[in-house]
């Protein structure tokens, strides 16, 4: 009877040890993920600050409005309309830049889609490149690449 009790107690002790090991492993992974996320957020903040500086430097440059000349022989109605347009443009203090699409898509030709940088990272990792090599080649942060790879694995 004592031998059976001893075996049962040992069995429960081993199960408890395995549970504690799993708990420690989980806590370590949790800390590692938190550190990766924190470093990724810091990199994003730095990148956003650089972007803000670039945007602010671009908005500080003065842009001169271009005036179009009209021929001398215009009707009274056109002159009056031009005067109203000039007066309206003077009241506008903030001049917005003209919209230019990033890609000139032609309706007859199919649009070629570019892979997202996350997909490119995952493809490169699948081909055997290290996160450091991928980060350097794609001009991204090492922790960002590691984070994307880690999220993709799960």
mmCIF file of C-alpha atoms in Angstrom:
data_model
loop_
_atom_site.group_PDB
_atom_site.id
_atom_site.type_symbol
_atom_site.label_atom_id
_atom_site.label_comp_id
_atom_site.label_asym_id
_atom_site.label_seq_id
_atom_site.Cartn_x
_atom_site.Cartn_y
_atom_site.Cartn_z
ATOM 1 C CA UNK A 1 0.000 0.000 0.000
ATOM 2 C CA UNK A 2 2.844 2.409 0.797
ATOM 3 C CA UNK A 3 4.521 1.642 -2.522
ATOM 4 C CA UNK A 4 1.344 2.499 -4.468
ATOM 5 C CA UNK A 5 0.983 5.778 -2.552
ATOM 6 C CA UNK A 6 4.624 6.601 -3.195
ATOM 7 C CA UNK A 7 4.204 5.939 -6.955
ATOM 8 C CA UNK A 8 1.065 8.089 -7.132
ATOM 9 C CA UNK A 9 2.755 10.942 -5.245
ATOM 10 C CA UNK A 10 5.799 10.736 -7.522
ATOM 11 C CA UNK A 11 3.548 10.815 -10.576
ATOM 12 C CA UNK A 12 1.780 13.967 -9.334
ATOM 13 C CA UNK A 13 5.120 15.543 -8.435
ATOM 14 C CA UNK A 14 6.424 14.945 -11.988
ATOM 15 C CA UNK A 15 3.239 16.400 -13.477
ATOM 16 C CA UNK A 16 3.596 19.466 -11.263
ATOM 17 C CA UNK A 17 7.232 19.911 -12.346
ATOM 18 C CA UNK A 18 6.247 19.650 -16.013
ATOM 19 C CA UNK A 19 3.518 22.244 -15.436
ATOM 20 C CA UNK A 20 6.002 24.658 -13.819
ATOM 21 C CA UNK A 21 8.453 24.199 -16.703
ATOM 22 C CA UNK A 22 5.712 24.984 -19.210
ATOM 23 C CA UNK A 23 4.706 28.007 -17.141
ATOM 24 C CA UNK A 24 8.305 29.303 -17.118
ATOM 25 C CA UNK A 25 8.658 28.713 -20.844
ATOM 26 C CA UNK A 26 5.439 30.628 -21.453
ATOM 27 C CA UNK A 27 6.631 33.536 -19.289
ATOM 28 C CA UNK A 28 9.963 33.666 -21.143
ATOM 29 C CA UNK A 29 8.221 33.709 -24.530
ATOM 30 C CA UNK A 30 5.855 36.380 -23.256
ATOM 31 C CA UNK A 31 8.771 38.578 -22.127
ATOM 32 C CA UNK A 32 10.582 38.038 -25.434
ATOM 33 C CA UNK A 33 7.506 38.994 -27.417
ATOM 34 C CA UNK A 34 6.954 42.074 -25.268
ATOM 35 C CA UNK A 35 10.567 43.133 -25.852
ATOM 36 C CA UNK A 36 10.199 42.628 -29.612
ATOM 37 C CA UNK A 37 6.999 44.643 -29.671
ATOM 38 C CA UNK A 38 8.556 47.402 -27.597
ATOM 39 C CA UNK A 39 11.600 47.673 -29.841
ATOM 40 C CA UNK A 40 9.357 47.590 -32.919
ATOM 41 C CA UNK A 41 7.243 50.407 -31.492
ATOM 42 C CA UNK A 42 10.356 52.446 -30.738
ATOM 43 C CA UNK A 43 11.565 51.973 -34.321
ATOM 44 C CA UNK A 44 8.139 53.009 -35.630
ATOM 45 C CA UNK A 45 8.194 56.117 -33.443
ATOM 46 C CA UNK A 46 11.639 57.078 -34.720
ATOM 47 C CA UNK A 47 10.513 56.527 -38.301
ATOM 48 C CA UNK A 48 7.402 58.624 -37.721
ATOM 49 C CA UNK A 49 9.518 61.421 -36.235
ATOM 50 C CA UNK A 50 11.766 61.385 -39.311
ATOM 51 C CA UNK A 51 8.693 61.475 -41.545
ATOM 52 C CA UNK A 52 7.275 64.428 -39.632
ATOM 53 C CA UNK A 53 10.555 66.300 -40.025
ATOM 54 C CA UNK A 54 10.551 65.664 -43.783
ATOM 55 C CA UNK A 55 6.925 66.743 -44.112
ATOM 56 C CA UNK A 56 7.516 69.875 -42.064
ATOM 57 C CA UNK A 57 10.575 70.797 -44.081
ATOM 58 C CA UNK A 58 8.588 70.324 -47.312
ATOM 59 C CA UNK A 59 5.698 72.487 -46.094
ATOM 60 C CA UNK A 60 8.033 75.324 -45.069
ATOM 61 C CA UNK A 61 9.228 75.850 -48.645
ATOM 62 C CA UNK A 62 7.370 78.759 -50.262
ATOM 63 C CA UNK A 63 5.541 78.010 -53.477
ATOM 64 C CA UNK A 64 4.834 80.888 -55.855
ATOM 65 C CA UNK A 65 1.417 80.808 -57.555
ATOM 66 C CA UNK A 66 1.602 80.840 -61.334
ATOM 67 C CA UNK A 67 -0.480 83.471 -63.089
ATOM 68 C CA UNK A 68 -1.824 82.775 -66.560
ATOM 69 C CA UNK A 69 -1.904 85.569 -69.062
ATOM 70 C CA UNK A 70 -5.084 86.212 -71.072
ATOM 71 C CA UNK A 71 -5.053 87.646 -74.578
ATOM 72 C CA UNK A 72 -5.899 91.350 -74.918
ATOM 73 C CA UNK A 73 -9.098 90.704 -76.854
ATOM 74 C CA UNK A 74 -11.428 89.186 -74.259
ATOM 75 C CA UNK A 75 -15.020 89.963 -73.581
ATOM 76 C CA UNK A 76 -16.259 91.864 -70.576
ATOM 77 C CA UNK A 77 -17.794 88.687 -69.132
ATOM 78 C CA UNK A 78 -14.477 86.808 -69.256
ATOM 79 C CA UNK A 79 -12.597 89.719 -67.638
ATOM 80 C CA UNK A 80 -15.171 89.927 -64.861
ATOM 81 C CA UNK A 81 -15.008 86.165 -64.275
ATOM 82 C CA UNK A 82 -11.186 86.281 -64.187
ATOM 83 C CA UNK A 83 -11.301 89.074 -61.606
ATOM 84 C CA UNK A 84 -13.645 87.029 -59.412
ATOM 85 C CA UNK A 85 -11.335 84.014 -59.700
ATOM 86 C CA UNK A 86 -8.276 86.055 -58.742
ATOM 87 C CA UNK A 87 -10.120 87.597 -55.766
ATOM 88 C CA UNK A 88 -11.285 84.150 -54.644
ATOM 89 C CA UNK A 89 -7.772 82.743 -54.885
ATOM 90 C CA UNK A 90 -6.400 85.613 -52.796
ATOM 91 C CA UNK A 91 -8.792 84.828 -49.951
ATOM 92 C CA UNK A 92 -7.602 81.242 -49.809
ATOM 93 C CA UNK A 93 -4.608 81.202 -47.481
ATOM 94 C CA UNK A 94 -3.714 77.549 -47.677
ATOM 95 C CA UNK A 95 -2.839 76.268 -51.123
ATOM 96 C CA UNK A 96 -3.165 72.514 -51.520
ATOM 97 C CA UNK A 97 -0.814 70.749 -53.916
ATOM 98 C CA UNK A 98 -2.283 69.223 -57.019
ATOM 99 C CA UNK A 99 -3.132 65.540 -56.690
ATOM 100 C CA UNK A 100 -0.820 63.278 -58.642
ATOM 101 C CA UNK A 101 -1.474 59.530 -58.546
ATOM 102 C CA UNK A 102 1.493 57.397 -57.573
ATOM 103 C CA UNK A 103 1.004 55.014 -60.476
ATOM 104 C CA UNK A 104 -0.157 56.012 -63.922
ATOM 105 C CA UNK A 105 -2.457 53.113 -64.693
ATOM 106 C CA UNK A 106 -3.636 52.682 -68.258
ATOM 107 C CA UNK A 107 -7.027 51.043 -68.601
ATOM 108 C CA UNK A 108 -5.927 48.713 -71.416
ATOM 109 C CA UNK A 109 -2.899 47.341 -69.557
ATOM 110 C CA UNK A 110 -3.244 45.202 -66.435
ATOM 111 C CA UNK A 111 -1.825 46.720 -63.276
ATOM 112 C CA UNK A 112 1.171 44.848 -61.882
ATOM 113 C CA UNK A 113 0.906 44.391 -58.137
ATOM 114 C CA UNK A 114 3.931 44.573 -55.896
ATOM 115 C CA UNK A 115 4.367 42.177 -52.975
ATOM 116 C CA UNK A 116 3.979 43.688 -49.551
ATOM 117 C CA UNK A 117 7.187 43.978 -47.621
ATOM 118 C CA UNK A 118 5.869 41.441 -45.100
ATOM 119 C CA UNK A 119 5.359 38.877 -47.862
ATOM 120 C CA UNK A 120 8.827 39.634 -49.217
ATOM 121 C CA UNK A 121 10.335 39.085 -45.760
ATOM 122 C CA UNK A 122 8.545 35.756 -45.367
ATOM 123 C CA UNK A 123 9.634 34.640 -48.864
ATOM 124 C CA UNK A 124 13.258 35.550 -48.199
ATOM 125 C CA UNK A 125 13.188 33.743 -44.855
ATOM 126 C CA UNK A 126 11.704 30.664 -46.528
ATOM 127 C CA UNK A 127 14.592 30.762 -49.037
ATOM 128 C CA UNK A 128 17.026 30.519 -46.126
ATOM 129 C CA UNK A 129 18.149 34.099 -45.542
ATOM 130 C CA UNK A 130 18.783 35.189 -41.965
ATOM 131 C CA UNK A 131 16.752 38.012 -40.396
ATOM 132 C CA UNK A 132 19.887 40.199 -40.359
ATOM 133 C CA UNK A 133 20.435 39.704 -44.101
ATOM 134 C CA UNK A 134 16.762 40.402 -44.851
ATOM 135 C CA UNK A 135 16.757 43.558 -42.702
ATOM 136 C CA UNK A 136 19.873 44.891 -44.389
ATOM 137 C CA UNK A 137 18.665 44.098 -47.921
ATOM 138 C CA UNK A 138 15.203 45.600 -47.386
ATOM 139 C CA UNK A 139 16.377 48.568 -45.280
ATOM 140 C CA UNK A 140 14.212 47.531 -42.342
ATOM 141 C CA UNK A 141 14.955 47.035 -38.690
ATOM 142 C CA UNK A 142 16.216 43.639 -37.555
ATOM 143 C CA UNK A 143 13.602 43.463 -34.809
ATOM 144 C CA UNK A 144 10.856 44.338 -37.270
ATOM 145 C CA UNK A 145 11.919 41.454 -39.512
ATOM 146 C CA UNK A 146 12.152 39.072 -36.541
ATOM 147 C CA UNK A 147 8.715 40.142 -35.361
ATOM 148 C CA UNK A 148 7.119 39.558 -38.760
ATOM 149 C CA UNK A 149 8.756 36.137 -38.999
ATOM 150 C CA UNK A 150 7.649 35.235 -35.478
ATOM 151 C CA UNK A 151 4.061 36.303 -36.142
ATOM 152 C CA UNK A 152 4.015 34.324 -39.366
ATOM 153 C CA UNK A 153 5.195 31.157 -37.598
ATOM 154 C CA UNK A 154 2.259 31.295 -35.197
#
